[in-house]
Short mmCIF file of C-alpha atoms in Angstrom, two decimals:
data_model
loop_
_atom_site.label_atom_id
_atom_site.label_comp_id
_atom_site.label_asym_id
_atom_site.label_seq_id
_atom_site.Cartn_x
_atom_site.Cartn_y
_atom_site.Cartn_z
CA MET D 3 22.18 -12.19 15.22
CA ASP D 4 20.56 -11.75 18.14
CA ASP D 5 19.66 -14.25 20.38
CA ARG D 6 15.49 -14.41 19.89
CA LEU D 7 16.31 -14.29 15.91
CA ALA D 8 18.66 -16.47 16.59
CA GLN D 9 16.48 -19.25 17.71
CA ILE D 10 14.04 -18.99 14.76
CA VAL D 11 16.87 -19.26 12.43
CA GLY D 12 18.05 -22.33 14.46
CA SER D 13 14.92 -23.96 14.70
CA LYS D 14 14.21 -22.96 11.20
CA LYS D 15 17.83 -24.60 9.51
CA ALA D 16 17.03 -27.79 12.32
CA ARG D 17 14.02 -28.35 10.03
CA LEU D 18 15.34 -28.19 6.68
CA GLU D 19 17.73 -30.22 7.25
CA ARG D 20 15.88 -33.28 8.26
CA LEU D 21 13.20 -32.13 5.71
CA LYS D 22 16.25 -32.58 2.96
CA LYS D 23 16.95 -35.60 3.99
CA ALA D 24 13.51 -36.50 3.21
CA ILE D 25 13.07 -35.04 -0.22
CA PRO D 26 16.09 -33.59 -1.46
CA PRO D 27 16.81 -31.05 -3.43
CA GLU D 28 17.80 -32.54 -6.57
CA ALA D 29 13.75 -34.76 -6.38
CA VAL D 30 12.27 -30.54 -5.53
CA GLN D 31 14.21 -29.16 -8.47
CA THR D 32 12.94 -31.67 -10.53
CA SER D 33 9.81 -31.39 -9.21
CA VAL D 34 9.43 -27.83 -9.77
CA ALA D 35 11.24 -27.87 -13.43
CA ARG D 36 8.05 -30.28 -14.14
CA THR D 37 5.99 -27.87 -12.81
CA PRO D 38 3.93 -25.91 -15.55
CA LEU D 39 5.03 -22.29 -15.80
CA ILE D 40 2.61 -20.34 -13.86
CA ARG D 41 4.43 -17.31 -12.43
CA THR D 42 2.66 -14.89 -14.12
CA ARG D 43 1.66 -12.48 -11.55
CA SER D 44 4.73 -9.23 -10.97
CA PHE D 45 5.20 -8.36 -7.26
CA TYR D 46 6.78 -5.73 -8.43
CA ASN D 47 5.07 -4.54 -10.94
CA ALA D 48 2.17 -4.55 -8.17
CA LEU D 49 3.38 -1.90 -6.13
CA ASP D 50 5.25 -0.27 -8.92
CA ARG D 51 1.54 2.03 -8.92
CA ASP D 52 1.17 5.64 -8.05
CA ASP D 53 -2.96 5.64 -9.09
CA ARG D 54 -3.42 3.55 -5.91
CA LEU D 55 -2.94 2.92 -2.35
CA ASN D 56 -0.34 -0.66 -2.18
CA LEU D 57 -1.16 -2.41 0.67
CA ILE D 58 0.65 -5.16 1.02
CA ALA D 59 -1.54 -7.40 3.70
CA GLU D 60 -0.92 -10.44 5.42
CA ILE D 61 -1.76 -13.21 6.35
CA LYS D 62 0.20 -14.68 9.38
CA LYS D 63 -2.00 -16.64 12.66
CA ALA D 64 0.28 -15.94 15.32
CA SER D 65 3.88 -13.96 15.97
CA PRO D 66 6.19 -14.60 18.91
CA SER D 67 5.84 -10.99 19.99
CA ARG D 68 2.16 -11.07 20.03
CA GLY D 69 1.12 -15.31 20.50
CA LEU D 70 -1.88 -15.93 18.68
CA LEU D 71 -3.56 -13.79 16.44
CA ARG D 72 -6.57 -15.35 15.48
CA GLU D 73 -8.59 -18.09 16.64
CA THR D 74 -10.39 -19.09 13.48
CA TYR D 75 -8.21 -19.20 10.20
CA ASP D 76 -8.89 -19.71 6.79
CA PRO D 77 -5.93 -18.34 4.93
CA VAL D 78 -7.80 -18.98 1.56
CA GLU D 79 -11.01 -17.24 3.16
CA ILE D 80 -8.56 -14.16 4.81
CA ALA D 81 -7.08 -13.75 0.78
CA MET D 82 -10.37 -14.24 -1.21
CA ASP D 83 -11.03 -11.31 1.07
CA TYR D 84 -8.15 -9.29 0.95
CA GLU D 85 -8.19 -9.19 -2.50
CA SER D 86 -12.03 -8.16 -2.95
CA ASN D 87 -11.05 -5.40 -0.66
CA GLY D 88 -8.22 -3.66 -2.64
CA ALA D 89 -4.92 -5.15 -1.68
CA ALA D 90 -2.44 -4.60 -4.22
CA ALA D 91 -0.73 -8.16 -3.27
CA ILE D 92 -0.95 -10.79 -0.40
CA SER D 93 1.39 -11.96 2.20
CA ILE D 94 1.79 -14.95 3.07
CA LEU D 95 3.65 -16.38 6.58
CA THR D 96 5.38 -20.33 5.98
CA GLU D 97 7.04 -20.16 9.58
CA GLU D 98 5.98 -22.97 11.11
CA ASP D 99 7.30 -22.77 14.62
CA HIS D 100 7.21 -19.29 15.30
CA PHE D 101 4.01 -18.32 13.43
CA LEU D 102 2.17 -21.05 13.55
CA GLY D 103 2.53 -20.81 9.28
CA SER D 104 2.55 -23.67 6.21
CA LEU D 105 3.79 -23.95 3.04
CA GLU D 106 0.44 -25.59 2.66
CA HIS D 107 -1.30 -21.89 3.62
CA LEU D 108 0.18 -20.59 0.11
CA GLN D 109 -0.36 -23.52 -1.87
CA ARG D 110 -4.23 -23.46 -0.93
CA VAL D 111 -4.54 -19.87 -1.59
CA ARG D 112 -2.69 -19.86 -5.47
CA PRO D 113 -5.35 -20.67 -7.21
CA ASN D 114 -8.37 -18.81 -5.09
CA VAL D 115 -6.51 -14.89 -5.87
CA SER D 116 -5.32 -12.99 -8.90
CA ARG D 117 -2.58 -10.82 -6.79
CA PRO D 118 0.49 -11.79 -6.41
CA LEU D 119 2.01 -13.81 -3.46
CA LEU D 120 4.62 -13.28 -1.35
CA ARG D 121 5.93 -15.98 0.88
CA LYS D 122 6.85 -14.52 3.88
CA ASP D 123 9.77 -16.65 6.05
CA PHE D 124 13.20 -17.18 7.03
CA ILE D 125 15.26 -17.92 4.01
CA PHE D 126 19.08 -18.44 3.42
CA ASP D 127 18.97 -21.58 1.09
CA PRO D 128 17.91 -22.18 -2.28
CA TYR D 129 16.02 -25.32 -1.37
CA GLN D 130 13.74 -22.40 -0.29
CA LEU D 131 12.90 -20.68 -3.36
CA SER D 132 12.63 -23.82 -5.36
CA GLU D 133 9.89 -24.51 -2.32
CA ALA D 134 8.61 -21.33 -2.74
CA ILE D 135 7.65 -21.88 -7.19
CA GLY D 136 6.46 -25.37 -5.77
CA ALA D 137 3.74 -23.76 -3.86
CA GLY D 138 2.84 -20.81 -5.76
CA ALA D 139 4.64 -17.84 -4.66
CA ASP D 140 5.04 -14.79 -6.91
CA ALA D 141 8.13 -13.18 -4.86
CA ILE D 142 10.39 -13.86 -1.55
CA LEU D 143 11.34 -12.19 1.64
CA LEU D 144 15.12 -11.80 2.16
CA ILE D 145 16.01 -10.54 5.61
CA VAL D 146 19.40 -8.79 5.73
CA ALA D 147 19.56 -9.42 9.47
CA ILE D 148 20.55 -13.19 8.74
CA LEU D 149 23.00 -12.98 5.18
CA ASP D 150 26.43 -12.16 4.68
CA ALA D 151 26.47 -10.41 1.17
CA ALA D 152 27.47 -12.72 -0.91
CA THR D 153 24.69 -15.28 0.34
CA LEU D 154 21.66 -12.05 -0.04
CA ALA D 155 23.70 -11.50 -4.22
CA SER D 156 23.49 -14.98 -4.69
CA LEU D 157 19.39 -15.55 -3.90
CA ILE D 158 18.28 -12.64 -5.39
CA GLN D 159 20.00 -13.22 -8.46
CA LEU D 160 18.57 -16.97 -7.96
CA ALA D 161 15.51 -15.59 -7.43
CA GLU D 162 15.82 -13.56 -10.82
CA ARG D 163 16.18 -16.47 -12.85
CA LEU D 164 13.37 -18.74 -11.40
CA GLY D 165 10.59 -15.91 -12.24
CA LEU D 166 10.35 -14.79 -8.45
CA ASP D 167 10.80 -11.22 -7.16
CA ALA D 168 12.38 -10.43 -4.08
CA LEU D 169 11.55 -8.19 -0.73
CA VAL D 170 14.51 -7.33 1.15
CA GLU D 171 14.46 -6.89 4.33
CA VAL D 172 16.42 -3.43 6.50
CA HIS D 173 16.98 -2.61 9.67
CA ASP D 174 19.39 -0.01 9.58
CA ARG D 175 21.82 2.21 7.64
CA GLN D 176 24.38 -0.43 6.89
CA GLU D 177 21.73 -3.35 5.97
CA LEU D 178 20.09 -1.01 3.87
CA ASN D 179 23.91 -0.13 1.58
CA THR D 180 24.47 -4.14 1.86
CA ALA D 181 20.87 -4.62 -0.18
CA LEU D 182 21.58 -1.73 -2.84
CA GLY D 183 24.80 -2.92 -3.01
CA ALA D 184 23.85 -6.82 -3.02
CA GLY D 185 20.97 -5.35 -6.49
CA ALA D 186 17.85 -5.67 -4.60
CA ARG D 187 14.92 -3.86 -6.51
CA ILE D 188 12.45 -3.77 -3.81
CA ILE D 189 13.72 -2.90 0.01
CA GLY D 190 11.48 -3.59 2.84
CA ILE D 191 11.98 -0.97 5.95
CA ASN D 192 11.11 -2.91 9.04
CA ASN D 193 9.92 -1.12 11.51
CA ARG D 194 10.42 -3.76 14.20
CA ASP D 195 13.55 -3.55 16.00
CA LEU D 196 14.81 -7.34 15.43
CA LYS D 197 16.48 -7.48 19.54
CA THR D 198 13.99 -6.08 21.15
CA PHE D 199 10.49 -6.76 19.42
CA LYS D 200 9.55 -2.51 19.80
CA VAL D 201 7.91 -0.97 16.48
CA ASP D 202 8.92 2.32 15.52
CA LEU D 203 8.39 4.11 12.33
CA HIS D 204 11.27 6.84 12.55
CA THR D 205 12.87 3.29 11.51
CA THR D 206 11.21 4.04 8.02
CA LEU D 207 11.54 7.71 7.87
CA GLN D 208 15.29 8.19 8.93
CA LEU D 209 15.89 5.38 6.36
CA ALA D 210 13.62 6.46 3.28
CA PRO D 211 16.04 8.84 2.10
CA HIS D 212 18.87 6.65 0.96
CA VAL D 213 17.08 4.70 -0.79
CA PRO D 214 17.24 5.33 -4.81
CA ASP D 215 14.15 6.97 -6.40
CA ALA D 216 13.86 3.51 -9.05
CA THR D 217 13.98 1.03 -5.86
CA ILE D 218 10.39 0.08 -4.71
CA LEU D 219 10.20 0.82 -0.99
CA VAL D 220 7.91 -0.72 1.80
CA SER D 221 7.52 0.02 5.58
CA GLU D 222 6.59 -2.95 7.27
CA SER D 223 5.32 -3.31 10.84
CA GLY D 224 3.53 -0.55 13.11
CA ILE D 225 1.24 0.75 11.05
CA ASN D 226 -1.65 0.91 12.21
CA THR D 227 -3.45 4.19 11.44
CA ALA D 228 -4.39 6.47 8.12
CA ASP D 229 -2.36 9.31 9.60
CA ASP D 230 1.06 6.49 9.98
CA ILE D 231 0.36 6.02 5.87
CA ARG D 232 -0.22 9.69 5.13
CA MET D 233 3.06 10.33 6.84
CA LEU D 234 4.89 6.90 5.93
CA ARG D 235 4.08 7.90 1.90
CA GLU D 236 4.89 11.01 2.12
CA ALA D 237 8.21 10.86 3.10
CA GLY D 238 8.43 8.04 -0.17
CA CYS D 239 6.63 5.06 0.45
CA ASP D 240 5.81 3.11 -2.24
CA ALA D 241 3.52 0.49 -0.64
CA PHE D 242 3.23 -0.84 3.10
CA LEU D 243 2.59 -4.06 4.79
CA ILE D 244 0.55 -4.06 6.93
CA GLY D 245 -0.59 -8.04 8.93
CA GLU D 246 -1.48 -7.69 12.35
CA ALA D 247 -3.30 -4.38 12.10
CA PHE D 248 -5.93 -6.66 10.14
CA MET D 249 -5.20 -10.14 11.55
CA ARG D 250 -6.87 -8.87 14.58
CA SER D 251 -10.28 -7.53 13.09
CA GLU D 252 -12.76 -10.07 12.82
CA LYS D 253 -13.72 -8.90 8.97
CA PRO D 254 -10.02 -8.32 7.73
CA GLY D 255 -10.82 -7.08 4.04
CA ASN D 256 -13.18 -4.57 5.61
CA ALA D 257 -10.66 -3.59 8.25
CA LEU D 258 -8.54 -3.11 5.03
CA ARG D 259 -11.26 -1.36 2.79
CA GLU D 260 -11.50 1.27 6.07
CA LEU D 261 -7.78 1.81 5.98
CA MET D 262 -7.41 2.20 2.18
CA ILE D 263 -10.32 4.60 2.17
CA ARG D 264 -9.17 7.00 5.51
CA SER D 265 -5.84 6.93 4.47
CA LEU D 266 -6.51 8.53 0.92
CA ASN D 267 -9.56 10.87 2.28
#
Protein backbone atom coordinates (compact mmCIF):
# COMPACT_ATOMS: atom_id res chain seq x y z
CA MET A 1 0.00 0.00 0.00
CA ASP A 2 1.48 3.37 -0.96
CA ASP A 3 2.21 5.99 1.72
CA ARG A 4 -0.71 8.32 0.97
CA LEU A 5 -3.25 5.51 0.83
CA ALA A 6 -1.74 3.95 3.96
CA GLN A 7 -2.11 7.29 5.74
CA ILE A 8 -5.81 7.53 4.83
CA VAL A 9 -6.48 3.93 5.88
CA GLY A 10 -4.44 4.41 9.05
CA SER A 11 -6.49 7.42 10.13
CA LYS A 12 -9.68 5.49 9.32
CA LYS A 13 -8.58 2.54 11.45
CA ALA A 14 -7.72 4.81 14.37
CA ARG A 15 -11.08 6.57 14.12
CA LEU A 16 -12.89 3.21 13.93
CA GLU A 17 -11.12 1.87 17.01
CA ARG A 18 -12.21 4.93 18.99
CA LEU A 19 -15.76 4.49 17.75
CA LYS A 20 -15.82 0.81 18.71
CA LYS A 21 -14.90 1.74 22.27
CA ALA A 22 -17.73 4.25 22.42
CA ILE A 23 -20.27 2.05 20.61
CA PRO A 24 -19.33 -1.67 20.72
CA PRO A 25 -20.02 -3.83 17.65
CA GLU A 26 -22.73 -5.73 19.52
CA ALA A 27 -24.66 -2.51 20.11
CA VAL A 28 -24.45 -1.54 16.42
CA GLN A 29 -25.59 -5.00 15.31
CA THR A 30 -28.53 -4.90 17.74
CA SER A 31 -29.52 -1.47 16.47
CA VAL A 32 -29.38 -2.65 12.85
CA ALA A 33 -31.40 -5.77 13.67
CA ARG A 34 -34.14 -3.54 15.09
CA THR A 35 -34.12 -1.22 12.08
CA PRO A 36 -37.05 -1.77 9.69
CA LEU A 37 -35.97 -3.31 6.41
CA ILE A 38 -35.86 -0.35 4.06
CA ARG A 39 -33.14 -1.55 1.70
CA THR A 40 -35.37 -2.16 -1.31
CA ARG A 41 -33.20 -0.34 -3.87
CA SER A 42 -30.87 -2.55 -5.87
CA PHE A 43 -27.63 -0.84 -6.84
CA TYR A 44 -26.88 -3.78 -9.15
CA ASN A 45 -30.20 -3.54 -10.98
CA ALA A 46 -29.87 0.22 -11.34
CA LEU A 47 -26.67 -0.30 -13.34
CA ASP A 48 -27.81 -3.38 -15.25
CA ARG A 49 -29.80 -1.46 -17.84
CA ASP A 50 -28.86 -0.83 -21.46
CA ASP A 51 -31.83 1.41 -22.24
CA ARG A 52 -30.21 4.46 -20.68
CA LEU A 53 -26.86 6.00 -19.73
CA ASN A 54 -26.08 4.77 -16.22
CA LEU A 55 -24.33 7.54 -14.31
CA ILE A 56 -23.41 7.18 -10.64
CA ALA A 57 -23.30 10.80 -9.53
CA GLU A 58 -21.01 11.42 -6.59
CA ILE A 59 -21.40 13.78 -3.65
CA LYS A 60 -18.14 14.83 -2.02
CA LYS A 61 -16.93 18.04 -0.46
CA ALA A 62 -13.17 17.57 -0.85
CA SER A 63 -10.47 15.15 -1.99
CA PRO A 64 -6.78 14.68 -1.13
CA SER A 65 -5.75 15.40 -4.71
CA ARG A 66 -7.98 18.43 -5.38
CA GLY A 67 -8.63 19.91 -1.94
CA LEU A 68 -11.94 21.63 -1.26
CA LEU A 69 -14.31 21.10 -4.18
CA ARG A 70 -17.27 23.06 -2.99
CA GLU A 71 -17.75 25.87 -0.49
CA THR A 72 -21.55 25.59 -0.35
CA TYR A 73 -22.27 21.95 0.42
CA ASP A 74 -25.74 20.56 1.06
CA PRO A 75 -25.74 16.78 0.39
CA VAL A 76 -29.53 16.55 0.37
CA GLU A 77 -29.95 19.38 -2.13
CA ILE A 78 -27.26 17.92 -4.40
CA ALA A 79 -28.74 14.41 -4.21
CA MET A 80 -32.20 15.64 -5.13
CA ASP A 81 -30.69 17.64 -7.98
CA TYR A 82 -28.88 14.55 -9.26
CA GLU A 83 -32.01 12.41 -9.08
CA SER A 84 -34.21 14.93 -10.89
CA ASN A 85 -31.64 15.10 -13.69
CA GLY A 86 -31.36 11.39 -14.37
CA ALA A 87 -28.69 9.84 -12.12
CA ALA A 88 -29.00 6.04 -12.00
CA ALA A 89 -27.47 5.94 -8.51
CA ILE A 90 -25.79 8.28 -6.06
CA SER A 91 -22.41 7.85 -4.37
CA ILE A 92 -21.76 9.65 -1.08
CA LEU A 93 -18.28 10.09 0.40
CA THR A 94 -18.42 9.35 4.12
CA GLU A 95 -14.68 9.48 4.96
CA GLU A 96 -14.18 12.23 7.50
CA ASP A 97 -10.53 13.27 7.64
CA HIS A 98 -9.47 13.52 4.00
CA PHE A 99 -12.75 13.94 2.11
CA LEU A 100 -14.70 15.88 4.78
CA GLY A 101 -17.53 13.38 4.53
CA SER A 102 -19.83 11.87 7.13
CA LEU A 103 -22.26 9.01 7.57
CA GLU A 104 -24.69 11.68 8.68
CA HIS A 105 -24.70 13.03 5.10
CA LEU A 106 -25.83 9.62 3.85
CA GLN A 107 -28.42 9.35 6.58
CA ARG A 108 -29.88 12.74 5.65
CA VAL A 109 -30.02 11.94 1.94
CA ARG A 110 -31.76 8.57 2.32
CA PRO A 111 -35.37 9.74 2.88
CA ASN A 112 -35.16 12.44 0.23
CA VAL A 113 -34.34 10.40 -2.89
CA SER A 114 -35.37 7.07 -4.40
CA ARG A 115 -32.11 6.21 -6.18
CA PRO A 116 -29.79 3.53 -4.70
CA LEU A 117 -27.10 5.00 -2.45
CA LEU A 118 -23.46 3.91 -2.37
CA ARG A 119 -21.41 4.43 0.77
CA LYS A 120 -18.01 5.37 -0.62
CA ASP A 121 -15.35 4.99 2.03
CA PHE A 122 -12.31 2.94 3.04
CA ILE A 123 -14.03 -0.19 4.29
CA PHE A 124 -12.16 -3.11 5.85
CA ASP A 125 -14.22 -4.14 8.90
CA PRO A 126 -17.68 -5.76 9.30
CA TYR A 127 -18.54 -2.95 11.73
CA GLN A 128 -18.55 -0.55 8.78
CA LEU A 129 -21.18 -2.63 6.97
CA SER A 130 -23.47 -2.33 9.99
CA GLU A 131 -22.81 1.41 9.98
CA ALA A 132 -23.71 1.58 6.29
CA ILE A 133 -27.01 -0.19 6.83
CA GLY A 134 -27.84 2.00 9.79
CA ALA A 135 -27.25 5.11 7.67
CA GLY A 136 -29.41 3.81 4.80
CA ALA A 137 -26.85 2.64 2.25
CA ASP A 138 -27.82 0.21 -0.50
CA ALA A 139 -24.24 -0.56 -1.52
CA ILE A 140 -20.68 -0.23 -0.26
CA LEU A 141 -17.30 0.32 -1.89
CA LEU A 142 -14.61 -2.32 -1.31
CA ILE A 143 -11.10 -1.35 -2.48
CA VAL A 144 -8.95 -4.37 -3.34
CA ALA A 145 -5.74 -2.39 -2.75
CA ILE A 146 -6.45 -2.19 1.00
CA LEU A 147 -7.79 -5.73 1.52
CA ASP A 148 -6.30 -9.20 1.39
CA ALA A 149 -8.16 -11.79 -0.68
CA ALA A 150 -9.71 -13.57 2.32
CA THR A 151 -11.01 -10.35 3.88
CA LEU A 152 -12.40 -9.18 0.55
CA ALA A 153 -14.29 -12.44 0.01
CA SER A 154 -15.60 -12.36 3.58
CA LEU A 155 -16.87 -8.78 3.25
CA ILE A 156 -18.55 -9.50 -0.10
CA GLN A 157 -20.34 -12.51 1.41
CA LEU A 158 -21.37 -10.54 4.50
CA ALA A 159 -22.66 -7.69 2.33
CA GLU A 160 -24.81 -10.15 0.38
CA ARG A 161 -26.28 -11.58 3.58
CA LEU A 162 -27.08 -8.09 4.82
CA GLY A 163 -28.73 -7.03 1.57
CA LEU A 164 -25.95 -4.71 0.41
CA ASP A 165 -24.40 -4.69 -3.05
CA ALA A 166 -20.62 -4.32 -3.24
CA LEU A 167 -18.80 -2.19 -5.80
CA VAL A 168 -15.34 -3.78 -5.83
CA GLU A 169 -12.67 -1.36 -6.97
CA VAL A 170 -9.54 -2.44 -8.84
CA HIS A 171 -6.57 -0.67 -10.43
CA ASP A 172 -4.65 -3.42 -12.25
CA ARG A 173 -4.94 -6.96 -13.63
CA GLN A 174 -3.83 -8.65 -10.42
CA GLU A 175 -6.45 -6.79 -8.37
CA LEU A 176 -9.09 -7.62 -10.99
CA ASN A 177 -8.28 -11.32 -10.72
CA THR A 178 -8.50 -11.08 -6.93
CA ALA A 179 -11.88 -9.34 -7.13
CA LEU A 180 -13.34 -11.89 -9.52
CA GLY A 181 -11.96 -14.76 -7.45
CA ALA A 182 -13.65 -13.30 -4.38
CA GLY A 183 -17.03 -13.31 -6.11
CA ALA A 184 -17.42 -9.66 -7.13
CA ARG A 185 -20.55 -9.01 -9.21
CA ILE A 186 -19.84 -5.31 -9.76
CA ILE A 187 -16.32 -4.26 -10.72
CA GLY A 188 -15.20 -0.64 -10.57
CA ILE A 189 -12.03 0.23 -12.46
CA ASN A 190 -10.46 3.31 -10.89
CA ASN A 191 -8.57 5.34 -13.46
CA ARG A 192 -6.75 7.18 -10.68
CA ASP A 193 -3.38 5.70 -9.72
CA LEU A 194 -3.47 5.54 -5.91
CA LYS A 195 0.32 5.93 -5.76
CA THR A 196 0.61 9.10 -7.84
CA PHE A 197 -3.07 10.21 -7.95
CA LYS A 198 -2.65 10.73 -11.71
CA VAL A 199 -5.65 9.81 -13.87
CA ASP A 200 -5.53 7.78 -17.08
CA LEU A 201 -8.68 6.44 -18.76
CA HIS A 202 -6.56 3.83 -20.50
CA THR A 203 -6.62 1.92 -17.21
CA THR A 204 -10.25 1.03 -17.96
CA LEU A 205 -9.50 0.33 -21.62
CA GLN A 206 -6.74 -2.10 -20.66
CA LEU A 207 -8.72 -4.00 -18.03
CA ALA A 208 -12.21 -3.99 -19.56
CA PRO A 209 -11.59 -6.94 -21.95
CA HIS A 210 -10.80 -9.14 -18.93
CA VAL A 211 -14.08 -8.46 -17.13
CA PRO A 212 -16.72 -11.19 -17.77
CA ASP A 213 -19.84 -10.06 -19.64
CA ALA A 214 -22.08 -11.08 -16.74
CA THR A 215 -20.23 -8.70 -14.39
CA ILE A 216 -21.35 -5.08 -14.14
CA LEU A 217 -18.42 -2.87 -15.16
CA VAL A 218 -18.09 0.67 -13.79
CA SER A 219 -15.41 3.14 -14.85
CA GLU A 220 -14.39 5.57 -12.09
CA SER A 221 -12.44 8.86 -11.98
CA GLY A 222 -11.28 11.26 -14.66
CA ILE A 223 -14.45 11.12 -16.76
CA ASN A 224 -15.20 14.64 -17.94
CA THR A 225 -16.53 14.69 -21.49
CA ALA A 226 -19.03 13.01 -23.78
CA ASP A 227 -16.11 11.63 -25.79
CA ASP A 228 -14.78 9.97 -22.62
CA ILE A 229 -18.12 8.25 -22.03
CA ARG A 230 -18.56 7.16 -25.64
CA MET A 231 -15.06 5.66 -25.65
CA LEU A 232 -15.64 3.82 -22.37
CA ARG A 233 -19.08 2.54 -23.42
CA GLU A 234 -17.54 1.14 -26.58
CA ALA A 235 -14.99 -0.64 -24.39
CA GLY A 236 -17.83 -2.38 -22.54
CA CYS A 237 -18.55 -0.20 -19.51
CA ASP A 238 -22.06 -0.44 -18.09
CA ALA A 239 -21.86 2.60 -15.79
CA PHE A 240 -19.73 5.61 -14.95
CA LEU A 241 -18.95 7.08 -11.55
CA ILE A 242 -18.42 10.83 -11.82
CA GLY A 243 -17.82 13.26 -8.99
CA GLU A 244 -15.44 16.17 -9.45
CA ALA A 245 -16.78 17.16 -12.89
CA PHE A 246 -20.19 17.70 -11.28
CA MET A 247 -19.16 18.97 -7.86
CA ARG A 248 -17.15 21.82 -9.34
CA SER A 249 -20.20 22.99 -11.28
CA GLU A 250 -22.45 25.66 -9.80
CA LYS A 251 -25.41 23.40 -10.64
CA PRO A 252 -24.29 19.74 -10.39
CA GLY A 253 -27.60 18.36 -11.68
CA ASN A 254 -27.50 20.52 -14.79
CA ALA A 255 -23.92 19.42 -15.44
CA LEU A 256 -25.05 15.80 -15.18
CA ARG A 257 -27.97 16.32 -17.55
CA GLU A 258 -25.85 18.16 -20.11
CA LEU A 259 -23.21 15.43 -20.07
CA MET A 260 -25.87 12.76 -20.60
CA ILE A 261 -27.41 14.62 -23.54
CA ARG A 262 -24.03 15.21 -25.22
CA SER A 263 -22.99 11.59 -24.66
CA LEU A 264 -26.09 10.20 -26.34
CA ASN A 265 -25.95 12.47 -29.39
